[in-house]
Coordinates of C-alpha atoms in Angstrom, one line a residue:
Chain Y
M28 CA 71.6 167.6 73.1
I29 CA 74.9 165.9 72.2
S30 CA 75.2 165.5 68.4
L31 CA 75.8 162.2 66.7
D32 CA 79.2 163.5 65.5
E33 CA 80.2 164.4 69.1
L34 CA 79.0 161.0 70.3
K35 CA 81.0 159.2 67.7
K36 CA 84.1 161.3 68.6
L37 CA 83.5 160.5 72.3
A38 CA 83.1 156.8 71.7
N39 CA 86.2 156.8 69.6
L40 CA 88.2 158.4 72.5
A41 CA 86.7 155.9 75.0
K42 CA 87.5 153.0 72.7
L43 CA 83.9 151.9 72.5
S44 CA 81.9 151.1 69.4
L45 CA 78.5 152.5 68.6
E46 CA 77.6 149.6 66.4
G47 CA 74.3 148.0 67.5
E48 CA 73.8 150.8 70.0
D49 CA 70.5 152.7 70.1
V50 CA 72.3 155.9 69.3
D51 CA 69.3 158.2 69.9
A52 CA 68.6 156.8 73.4
L53 CA 72.3 156.9 74.3
A54 CA 72.6 160.5 73.1
A55 CA 69.6 161.4 75.3
D56 CA 71.1 159.6 78.3
I57 CA 74.5 161.3 77.9
T58 CA 72.9 164.7 77.4
S59 CA 70.8 164.4 80.6
I60 CA 73.8 163.1 82.6
L61 CA 75.9 166.0 81.3
E62 CA 73.2 168.5 82.2
F63 CA 73.2 167.0 85.7
A64 CA 77.0 167.1 85.9
N65 CA 77.0 170.7 84.7
T66 CA 75.4 171.9 88.0
V67 CA 79.1 172.2 89.1
S68 CA 79.3 175.3 86.9
E69 CA 76.8 177.2 89.2
A70 CA 79.0 176.8 92.2
V71 CA 81.2 179.7 93.3
V72 CA 84.3 178.6 95.1
D73 CA 87.1 180.7 96.3
L74 CA 90.0 178.3 96.8
P75 CA 93.5 177.8 95.4
K76 CA 93.1 175.7 92.2
D77 CA 95.8 173.2 92.8
E78 CA 95.6 172.1 96.4
A79 CA 96.9 168.6 96.6
A80 CA 94.3 165.9 97.2
G81 CA 96.4 163.9 99.6
A82 CA 99.7 162.4 100.5
Y83 CA 101.0 159.2 99.0
N84 CA 103.5 156.8 100.5
L85 CA 105.9 156.5 97.6
R86 CA 108.5 153.7 97.8
E87 CA 111.9 153.4 96.3
D88 CA 111.9 152.3 92.7
V89 CA 113.8 149.1 93.3
V90 CA 113.9 146.2 90.8
A91 CA 112.4 143.1 92.5
P92 CA 111.3 139.7 91.3
S93 CA 107.9 139.7 89.7
Y94 CA 105.5 137.0 88.6
P95 CA 106.8 134.3 86.3
A96 CA 105.8 134.9 82.6
E97 CA 103.9 131.6 82.6
E98 CA 101.6 132.8 85.4
I99 CA 101.1 136.2 83.8
L100 CA 100.0 134.4 80.6
L101 CA 97.5 132.1 82.3
N102 CA 94.6 134.3 81.4
A103 CA 95.7 135.1 77.9
A104 CA 93.4 133.8 75.1
E105 CA 96.3 133.7 72.6
K106 CA 100.0 133.4 73.4
L107 CA 103.2 132.4 71.7
D108 CA 106.0 131.2 73.9
T109 CA 106.1 133.9 76.5
Y110 CA 104.3 136.6 74.4
F111 CA 100.7 137.8 74.2
V112 CA 99.4 137.6 70.7
A113 CA 97.7 140.8 69.5
R114 CA 95.8 141.7 66.4
K115 CA 97.5 143.2 63.4
I116 CA 97.6 147.0 63.6
G117 CA 95.9 148.3 60.4
G118 CA 94.8 146.2 57.4
T119 CA 92.6 143.1 57.8
G120 CA 92.7 139.8 59.6
A121 CA 94.4 138.6 62.8
Chain B
M185 CA 71.1 135.8 111.5
M186 CA 73.8 135.2 114.2
T187 CA 76.5 137.6 115.3
I188 CA 80.2 136.7 115.3
K189 CA 80.2 136.5 119.1
E190 CA 77.3 134.0 119.0
I191 CA 78.9 131.9 116.4
R192 CA 82.2 131.9 118.3
K193 CA 80.4 130.8 121.5
R194 CA 78.9 127.8 119.7
L195 CA 82.3 126.9 118.2
D196 CA 84.4 127.5 121.3
G197 CA 81.8 125.6 123.5
G198 CA 82.0 122.6 121.2
D199 CA 78.3 122.7 120.3
I200 CA 79.1 122.6 116.7
S201 CA 82.3 122.0 114.7
C202 CA 83.4 124.5 112.1
R203 CA 82.9 121.8 109.4
E204 CA 79.2 121.3 110.5
L205 CA 78.7 125.1 110.7
T206 CA 80.2 125.6 107.2
E207 CA 78.2 122.7 105.8
A208 CA 75.0 124.2 107.2
F209 CA 75.8 127.6 105.6
L210 CA 76.7 126.0 102.3
D211 CA 73.5 123.9 102.3
A212 CA 71.5 127.1 103.0
A213 CA 73.3 129.0 100.3
K214 CA 72.7 126.3 97.7
R215 CA 69.0 126.2 98.7
D216 CA 68.3 130.0 99.0
N217 CA 70.8 131.5 96.5
P218 CA 68.6 130.9 93.5
A219 CA 66.0 133.3 95.0
L220 CA 68.5 135.9 96.3
N221 CA 71.3 135.7 93.7
A222 CA 73.7 136.9 96.4
Y223 CA 76.5 134.6 95.4
I224 CA 78.1 134.6 92.0
R225 CA 80.1 131.6 93.0
I226 CA 80.0 129.3 96.0
T227 CA 83.5 128.0 96.9
E228 CA 82.5 124.8 98.6
E229 CA 85.7 122.9 98.4
E230 CA 87.9 125.7 99.6
A231 CA 85.4 126.5 102.4
L232 CA 85.4 123.0 103.7
R233 CA 89.1 122.7 103.6
A234 CA 89.5 125.9 105.6
A235 CA 86.8 124.7 108.0
D236 CA 88.7 121.5 108.7
A237 CA 91.9 123.5 109.3
A238 CA 89.9 125.7 111.8
D239 CA 88.6 122.6 113.6
A240 CA 92.2 121.2 113.8
R241 CA 93.4 124.5 115.3
R242 CA 90.5 124.7 117.8
A243 CA 91.2 121.1 118.9
K244 CA 94.7 122.2 119.8
G245 CA 93.5 125.4 121.5
E246 CA 95.2 127.5 118.8
A247 CA 92.3 129.6 117.4
L248 CA 93.9 132.4 115.4
S249 CA 91.6 135.3 116.0
P250 CA 88.0 136.3 116.9
L251 CA 87.1 135.5 113.3
D252 CA 88.6 132.0 113.3
G253 CA 86.0 129.6 111.8
V254 CA 83.4 132.3 111.0
P255 CA 81.9 132.0 107.5
F256 CA 81.7 135.1 105.3
I257 CA 81.1 136.3 101.7
L258 CA 83.6 138.4 99.7
K259 CA 82.5 140.8 97.0
D260 CA 83.5 139.6 93.6
N261 CA 85.7 142.6 92.8
I262 CA 88.3 141.3 95.3
N263 CA 91.0 139.2 93.8
T264 CA 91.3 135.6 95.0
K265 CA 94.2 133.6 93.6
G266 CA 92.9 130.6 91.6
I267 CA 89.3 131.5 92.2
T268 CA 87.4 133.2 89.4
T269 CA 86.9 136.9 90.1
T270 CA 84.3 138.5 87.8
C271 CA 83.6 142.0 89.0
A272 CA 80.0 140.9 87.9
S273 CA 81.1 141.6 84.3
K274 CA 81.1 139.7 81.1
M275 CA 84.5 141.3 80.7
L276 CA 86.0 139.2 83.5
A277 CA 83.5 136.3 83.6
N278 CA 86.4 133.8 83.2
Y279 CA 89.2 135.8 84.9
V280 CA 91.2 133.7 87.4
P281 CA 93.6 136.0 89.4
I282 CA 97.2 135.0 89.9
F283 CA 97.5 136.9 93.2
D284 CA 95.4 137.5 96.3
A285 CA 94.0 140.9 97.5
F286 CA 95.7 142.1 100.7
I287 CA 92.4 142.0 102.6
W288 CA 91.6 138.4 101.5
E289 CA 95.1 137.4 102.8
K290 CA 94.3 139.1 106.1
L291 CA 90.9 137.5 106.5
R292 CA 92.2 134.1 105.5
D293 CA 95.1 134.4 107.9
S294 CA 92.6 135.3 110.6
G295 CA 90.9 132.0 110.1
A296 CA 87.7 133.3 108.6
I297 CA 85.9 130.9 106.1
M298 CA 85.1 132.3 102.7
L299 CA 81.9 130.7 101.5
G300 CA 82.0 132.3 98.1
K301 CA 82.1 135.5 95.9
G302 CA 79.4 138.0 96.2
N303 CA 77.2 139.5 93.5
M304 CA 77.5 143.2 92.8
D305 CA 76.7 145.9 90.3
E306 CA 79.1 145.5 87.4
F307 CA 82.5 147.0 88.2
A308 CA 80.7 148.4 91.4
M309 CA 78.8 150.9 89.2
G310 CA 75.3 151.1 90.5
S311 CA 73.2 151.7 93.6
T312 CA 70.6 148.9 93.4
G313 CA 72.6 145.7 92.6
E314 CA 70.8 145.4 89.2
T315 CA 73.6 146.1 86.8
S316 CA 75.4 142.7 87.4
Y317 CA 76.0 140.6 84.3
F318 CA 74.8 137.7 86.5
G319 CA 71.4 139.2 87.2
A320 CA 70.0 141.4 90.0
T321 CA 70.3 140.5 93.7
S322 CA 67.0 140.3 95.6
N323 CA 66.3 141.8 99.0
P324 CA 65.8 139.0 101.6
H325 CA 63.1 141.1 103.3
N326 CA 61.1 141.3 100.2
L327 CA 62.2 139.5 97.0
D328 CA 60.5 142.0 94.7
H329 CA 62.8 144.7 96.0
V330 CA 66.5 145.4 95.3
A331 CA 69.2 144.6 97.8
G332 CA 71.0 147.9 97.1
G333 CA 74.3 148.3 95.5
S334 CA 76.9 148.0 94.6
S335 CA 77.8 145.4 97.3
S336 CA 74.4 143.7 96.8
G337 CA 75.5 140.1 97.3
P338 CA 77.3 140.5 100.6
A339 CA 74.4 142.5 102.1
A340 CA 71.7 140.0 100.8
A341 CA 73.8 137.0 101.9
V342 CA 74.1 138.4 105.5
A343 CA 70.5 139.5 105.8
G344 CA 69.4 136.3 104.2
G345 CA 71.3 134.1 106.7
L346 CA 73.8 132.8 104.1
A347 CA 76.9 134.3 105.7
V348 CA 77.8 135.8 109.1
F349 CA 79.4 138.9 107.6
G350 CA 80.3 140.3 104.2
I351 CA 83.1 142.4 102.7
G352 CA 82.1 145.1 100.3
S353 CA 83.7 148.1 98.6
D354 CA 82.4 151.7 98.9
T355 CA 83.1 154.3 96.3
G356 CA 80.0 156.5 96.8
G357 CA 77.9 154.5 99.2
S358 CA 78.3 150.9 98.0
V359 CA 78.7 149.4 101.5
R360 CA 76.2 151.7 103.3
I361 CA 73.4 151.6 100.8
P362 CA 72.9 147.8 100.6
A363 CA 73.4 147.7 104.4
S364 CA 70.6 150.2 104.8
F365 CA 68.3 148.5 102.3
C366 CA 68.9 145.1 104.0
G367 CA 68.7 146.2 107.6
L368 CA 72.4 145.7 108.5
V369 CA 75.4 147.6 109.7
G370 CA 77.8 148.8 106.9
L371 CA 81.0 150.5 107.6
K372 CA 82.9 152.7 105.1
P373 CA 86.3 153.3 106.8
T374 CA 88.5 156.4 106.4
Y375 CA 90.3 156.6 103.1
G376 CA 93.6 154.9 103.6
A377 CA 92.5 152.8 106.6
I378 CA 92.2 149.5 104.6
S379 CA 94.4 148.5 101.7
R380 CA 92.9 148.2 98.2
R381 CA 95.7 146.1 96.8
G382 CA 94.1 143.4 94.6
V383 CA 90.7 145.1 94.6
I384 CA 89.6 145.9 91.0
A385 CA 89.6 149.6 90.9
Y386 CA 86.6 151.9 90.1
G387 CA 87.4 155.4 91.4
S388 CA 90.8 155.1 93.1
S389 CA 90.6 158.3 95.0
L390 CA 87.3 157.3 96.5
D391 CA 87.3 153.4 96.8
Q392 CA 87.5 151.9 100.3
I393 CA 86.8 148.4 101.6
G394 CA 84.3 147.9 104.4
P395 CA 82.4 145.2 106.4
I396 CA 78.7 144.5 106.2
A397 CA 77.6 142.9 109.4
V398 CA 74.7 142.2 111.8
C399 CA 75.9 144.6 114.5
A400 CA 78.5 147.3 115.3
E401 CA 80.7 144.9 117.3
D402 CA 80.9 142.5 114.4
A403 CA 81.8 145.4 112.0
A404 CA 84.6 146.4 114.4
L405 CA 86.0 142.9 114.6
V406 CA 86.1 142.6 110.9
F407 CA 87.7 146.1 110.5
D408 CA 90.4 145.1 113.0
A409 CA 91.2 142.0 111.0
M410 CA 91.9 144.1 107.8
C411 CA 93.3 147.4 109.0
E412 CA 97.1 146.7 108.8
K413 CA 99.2 149.1 106.8
D414 CA 100.1 147.7 103.4
P415 CA 103.1 149.0 101.5
G416 CA 101.5 147.6 98.3
D417 CA 98.8 150.3 98.3
M418 CA 100.4 153.7 98.3
T419 CA 97.4 155.3 100.0
S420 CA 97.4 152.8 102.8
V421 CA 98.2 154.2 106.2
G422 CA 96.5 151.5 108.3
S423 CA 94.7 152.0 111.5
E424 CA 94.7 151.0 115.2
P425 CA 92.2 148.3 116.1
V426 CA 88.9 149.8 117.1
T427 CA 87.4 147.0 119.2
P428 CA 89.3 147.9 122.4
K429 CA 88.1 151.5 122.0
L430 CA 84.3 150.8 121.8
T431 CA 82.6 152.6 124.6
G432 CA 78.9 151.9 123.7
S433 CA 78.1 155.4 125.0
V434 CA 77.3 158.8 123.5
A435 CA 76.9 160.6 126.8
G436 CA 78.3 164.1 126.5
K437 CA 78.9 163.7 122.7
K438 CA 77.8 166.4 120.3
I439 CA 76.0 165.0 117.3
G440 CA 75.7 167.4 114.3
M441 CA 72.7 167.3 112.0
A442 CA 72.8 169.1 108.7
R443 CA 69.5 170.7 107.7
E444 CA 70.0 169.8 104.0
F445 CA 69.8 166.1 104.6
F446 CA 66.3 166.5 106.0
E447 CA 65.1 168.1 102.9
V448 CA 65.7 165.0 100.7
M449 CA 64.1 162.3 103.0
S450 CA 60.9 160.4 102.2
P451 CA 58.3 160.5 105.1
P452 CA 59.0 157.1 106.6
V453 CA 62.8 157.7 106.6
R454 CA 62.3 161.1 108.2
E455 CA 60.1 159.6 110.9
A456 CA 62.7 156.9 111.7
I457 CA 65.6 159.4 111.8
E458 CA 63.7 161.8 114.0
R459 CA 62.9 159.0 116.4
A460 CA 66.6 158.0 116.4
V461 CA 67.6 161.6 117.2
K462 CA 65.4 161.6 120.2
L463 CA 66.9 158.3 121.4
F464 CA 70.4 159.7 121.0
E465 CA 69.3 162.7 123.1
K466 CA 67.9 160.4 125.7
M467 CA 71.3 158.6 125.9
G468 CA 73.0 161.9 126.8
A469 CA 74.1 163.3 123.4
T470 CA 73.5 166.9 122.4
I471 CA 72.1 167.6 119.0
V472 CA 73.8 170.5 117.1
P473 CA 72.0 171.9 114.1
L474 CA 74.3 172.5 111.2
E475 CA 74.3 173.7 107.6
F476 CA 75.9 171.9 104.7
P477 CA 75.2 174.1 101.6
M478 CA 77.7 172.3 99.4
L479 CA 75.5 169.1 99.6
R480 CA 73.7 170.3 96.5
Y481 CA 76.9 170.0 94.5
T482 CA 78.2 166.7 95.9
L483 CA 76.4 164.3 93.5
S484 CA 77.6 166.0 90.4
T485 CA 81.1 166.5 91.8
Y486 CA 81.1 162.8 92.8
Y487 CA 79.9 161.5 89.4
I488 CA 82.4 163.6 87.5
I489 CA 85.4 162.4 89.6
A490 CA 84.3 158.8 89.9
C491 CA 83.5 158.5 86.2
A492 CA 86.8 160.2 85.2
E493 CA 88.7 157.8 87.3
A494 CA 86.7 154.9 86.0
A495 CA 87.4 155.8 82.4
S496 CA 91.0 155.8 83.2
N497 CA 91.0 152.6 85.4
L498 CA 88.9 150.7 82.9
G499 CA 91.3 151.6 80.0
R500 CA 93.3 148.5 80.8
F501 CA 90.5 146.2 79.6
D502 CA 91.5 145.7 76.0
G503 CA 91.1 141.9 75.6
L504 CA 94.8 141.4 74.9
R505 CA 96.2 140.0 78.2
Y506 CA 93.1 138.7 80.0
G507 CA 89.3 139.0 80.1
Y508 CA 86.7 139.0 77.4
R509 CA 87.9 139.1 73.8
A510 CA 85.9 139.9 70.7
E511 CA 85.7 137.2 68.1
S512 CA 86.1 139.1 64.9
A513 CA 87.8 142.4 64.1
A514 CA 89.3 144.2 61.2
D515 CA 92.4 145.4 63.0
L516 CA 93.8 146.1 66.5
D517 CA 91.8 149.3 67.1
D518 CA 88.5 147.6 65.9
F519 CA 89.3 144.6 68.1
I520 CA 89.8 146.7 71.2
C521 CA 86.6 148.7 70.6
R522 CA 84.5 145.6 69.9
T523 CA 86.0 143.8 73.0
R524 CA 85.1 146.7 75.3
T525 CA 81.6 147.3 73.8
E526 CA 80.7 143.6 74.0
G527 CA 82.4 143.0 77.3
F528 CA 81.1 146.0 79.3
G529 CA 77.4 146.4 80.3
K530 CA 75.3 149.5 79.5
E531 CA 75.9 151.4 82.8
V532 CA 79.7 150.8 82.6
R533 CA 79.8 152.1 79.0
R534 CA 77.8 155.2 80.0
R535 CA 80.2 156.0 82.9
I536 CA 83.2 155.5 80.7
L537 CA 81.7 157.9 78.1
L538 CA 81.0 160.5 80.8
G539 CA 84.4 160.1 82.3
T540 CA 86.0 160.4 78.9
Y541 CA 84.0 163.5 78.1
V542 CA 84.9 165.4 81.4
L543 CA 88.6 164.6 80.8
S544 CA 88.7 165.6 77.1
A545 CA 90.3 168.8 75.9
G546 CA 87.8 171.7 76.0
Y547 CA 85.8 170.2 78.9
Y548 CA 88.5 169.3 81.4
D549 CA 88.5 172.7 83.2
A550 CA 84.8 173.1 83.2
Y551 CA 84.0 169.7 84.6
Y552 CA 87.0 167.8 86.0
N553 CA 89.0 170.7 87.5
K554 CA 85.9 172.4 88.8
A555 CA 84.8 169.1 90.5
Q556 CA 88.3 168.8 92.1
L557 CA 87.9 172.4 93.4
L558 CA 84.4 171.6 94.8
R559 CA 85.7 168.4 96.3
R560 CA 88.1 170.5 98.4
A561 CA 85.3 172.9 99.3
I562 CA 83.1 169.9 100.4
K563 CA 86.0 168.6 102.5
N564 CA 86.4 172.0 104.1
E565 CA 82.7 172.2 105.0
F566 CA 83.0 168.9 106.7
S567 CA 86.0 170.2 108.7
E568 CA 84.0 173.2 109.7
M569 CA 81.1 171.0 110.9
F570 CA 83.5 168.8 112.9
K571 CA 84.7 171.9 114.8
K572 CA 81.2 172.0 116.2
C573 CA 80.4 168.3 116.8
D574 CA 82.0 164.9 117.4
L575 CA 80.0 163.1 114.7
L576 CA 77.3 163.7 112.2
L577 CA 73.9 162.0 111.9
G578 CA 71.5 161.8 108.9
P579 CA 69.9 159.2 106.7
T580 CA 71.9 156.7 104.7
V581 CA 69.5 156.8 101.8
A582 CA 66.5 159.1 101.3
T583 CA 64.2 156.1 100.7
T584 CA 63.9 152.4 101.4
A585 CA 64.8 149.7 98.9
L586 CA 63.3 150.3 95.5
Q587 CA 61.2 147.8 93.6
K588 CA 63.2 145.7 91.2
G589 CA 63.1 147.0 87.6
S590 CA 61.8 150.4 88.7
G591 CA 62.9 151.9 85.4
L592 CA 64.6 154.9 86.8
T593 CA 66.6 157.1 84.4
P594 CA 70.4 157.1 85.1
V595 CA 70.2 160.5 86.7
E596 CA 67.3 159.4 88.9
M597 CA 69.3 156.4 89.9
Y598 CA 72.4 158.5 90.8
Q599 CA 70.2 160.4 93.3
T600 CA 70.3 157.3 95.5
D601 CA 73.8 158.3 96.5
I602 CA 72.9 161.8 97.7
C603 CA 73.5 161.2 101.4
T604 CA 76.5 158.9 101.0
S605 CA 78.9 160.2 98.3
S606 CA 80.0 163.4 100.0
V607 CA 81.7 161.2 102.6
N608 CA 83.8 159.5 100.0
L609 CA 84.8 162.9 98.5
A610 CA 86.1 164.0 101.9
G611 CA 87.6 160.5 102.7
L612 CA 85.7 160.3 106.0
P613 CA 84.6 157.2 107.9
A614 CA 80.8 156.6 107.9
M615 CA 78.4 153.8 108.7
S616 CA 74.8 152.8 108.2
V617 CA 72.9 151.5 111.2
P618 CA 69.4 150.0 111.1
C619 CA 66.9 152.4 112.7
G620 CA 63.4 151.5 111.5
F621 CA 61.1 150.0 108.8
D622 CA 58.6 151.5 106.3
E623 CA 55.0 150.4 105.9
K624 CA 56.1 147.4 103.8
G625 CA 58.5 146.2 106.5
L626 CA 61.6 147.3 104.5
P627 CA 64.5 148.5 106.6
I628 CA 65.7 152.1 107.1
G629 CA 69.2 153.0 107.9
L630 CA 70.7 156.0 109.6
Q631 CA 74.2 157.3 108.7
L632 CA 76.8 158.2 111.2
V633 CA 79.8 160.1 109.9
G634 CA 83.0 160.7 111.9
P635 CA 86.2 162.8 111.5
H636 CA 89.2 161.1 109.8
F637 CA 90.1 157.9 111.6
G638 CA 87.0 158.4 113.9
E639 CA 85.8 154.8 113.3
S640 CA 85.7 154.0 117.1
E641 CA 83.6 157.2 117.6
I642 CA 80.9 156.2 115.1
L643 CA 81.0 152.5 116.1
S644 CA 80.6 153.4 119.7
A645 CA 77.5 155.5 118.9
A646 CA 76.1 152.7 116.8
L647 CA 76.7 150.2 119.7
A648 CA 75.0 152.6 122.1
F649 CA 72.0 152.9 119.7
E650 CA 71.8 149.1 119.3
R651 CA 71.8 148.6 123.1
E652 CA 69.2 151.3 123.6
T653 CA 66.9 149.8 121.0
A654 CA 67.6 146.2 122.2
G655 CA 67.7 144.7 118.7
E656 CA 64.4 146.2 117.7
F657 CA 65.7 146.9 114.2
L658 CA 67.4 143.6 113.7
K659 CA 64.8 141.6 111.8
S660 CA 65.3 138.1 110.5
S661 CA 64.3 137.6 106.9
G662 CA 63.2 134.0 107.7
M663 CA 65.7 132.7 105.1
G664 CA 69.0 131.1 105.5
V665 CA 70.8 128.8 108.0
K666 CA 69.0 127.5 111.0
L667 CA 71.3 126.2 113.7

C-alpha cells in the first residue's frame, strides 16, 4: 500500500493538491493500479534496451511569423498589455 | 441511419437541399440530445452557413468532394477556431481555440457540415464515456447503457441518427470501443496516417484520429478526406486514398486468429465472433490459428506509457495562459496545484499521478523503461503474426456495452481495452465492425487488424462482411432524423 507520505510526495511532483481528497480511497486506488502496472516486471524480454520507437520528420528550425500577441492572450484570465499576469512566487497574495 | 452514399444521392438528385438536410439533423439533435448527451455543443449557426454554401456550390455543379454537404460530429478534443473546445473537462470548459486542427480544416474544405462538438471521456481518458465533466453519454440502443469511450458522443450521435459520421480519437481503443458498443464501424488508422495537429494530446506516441461511421465505405471516404501529409505534425507521413483500393473480397486471404483473445470473451461475444469466422471462411478466406503470448502484458504496458505521456502532456495546464483558474491561492505553486486539482476530474488526476510515479526517479527503469521494452516486443510479435497472415481477427471488446454507473474499480475499467490497446502500442491500423447482438439487443463488434498502412486490406474485409451479411447487424436505434 502506498503510504500517505509517498502519496503527498507524488501529488507534489504532479502539481496536484490532496486537499479535500479522500486520501485513503485514493491511496487504495493508486496501490491497486500500481500492482496492476507491475505485471510488467514478470515479463522476460531479450531485446536491446534503446531501440528507437520511430522516425520523426524534423523540419528546419526557421524563424517564422507566429500568432499575434493579442490573439494568444484571448483566453487569458488576467493580462497586462501583452503579458500574462501570474501569481507572486512565494509569500502571500496575488 | 443513412450512409454517406445515400445522403449524397438525395442531395445530388435534388430531393432535398443541404439546408433542409442540416435543419432536419439540427432539429433531431435538439430533440434527442438531452436523452443521449452526445453533443457538448451544437453549432447551429456555423452549420447552416456551411449548408447554404454547399447548396450554392451544388447549384453551380461544383460539389467539392464525396463529403460535400454531409453532416457530421467532431469530438471535442479537436480544436475549432472560434468555437469552444472543452476536451469534456472543467479545465477547458471556456477555452476558445485561436487555430483550427488540421483534420477540421480538411473536413471543412471537403464541404462536410459540422453539426457540433462531441461528448467524450475527459481528456479522452476512459472507456465508457462516463468521465466527461458534462455528464455521461447514453447508448442509443439502450439508454441505461454506456455508449463506450472515449469517443462516446460521435458514436452515440451516429447510432442515434444525429449525424451521418463522426470523428474520434483513439489512444487505446477510443474509436473502436464506442463503435463496437453502438453497432457502428470505427477505424483507427496507422500511426502517422492522419495528422494530430490541433488535437489536444493525451498519449502522443499512441494517439490517432479515426472515423466512426455506418459502414466501411463511409469510413474509407472520411479517411480519404483527412489522410494528407501535414508538416505541422512531425509524425505525419500521410496515406494514399483507400476508397479506390476497396475490393470487398477476402477470397484467398489468410486471416489470423490469436488464441489468447478467445480466452477473454464473454459467451455472446464469443458466439458472434465464431459465427463471423465461419462467414469469412465461406467467403474464401483461410483461418490461421496464431499465438500472441505478449497479450497478457499489453494492458499494463499500455497504461504505463499512456499515463506517463499524459502526465507530461497535461503539465501545460497551469491556469496561467488559458483554461480554468483557481480563485484563491497563497502563491504561484499553490495556485497551480489548486487550478489543476479543481480543473481536472478524478480519472484524469489518477492517471497523472500514475504517470508521474512511473516517470519518477527510482521507478523509471522498473516501469517506464520496462514498458518501452515490452512495447517493442509486442510490436515484434505482431510482425511475426503478419508473416503468417494478411490480417488479424478477434473481438473489439470482450463484452457488450456496460450498464451506466456499473461501479467498476479503475483496474476493472481498464480491462475494457484488453483487445484494442496492443494495436496502438504497435501503431497498426484496426477497425471495429458490427457482427451481432447480445440477449439485450446490444451490439457486438469484431476487430480487424492490418499491417502498417493496411487500411484498404481491413476495410475491404469489412466491406465483404457487410455484403455477406446484407446489413443484418446494422440496427436503427429508432432515434434521430427521419428524412
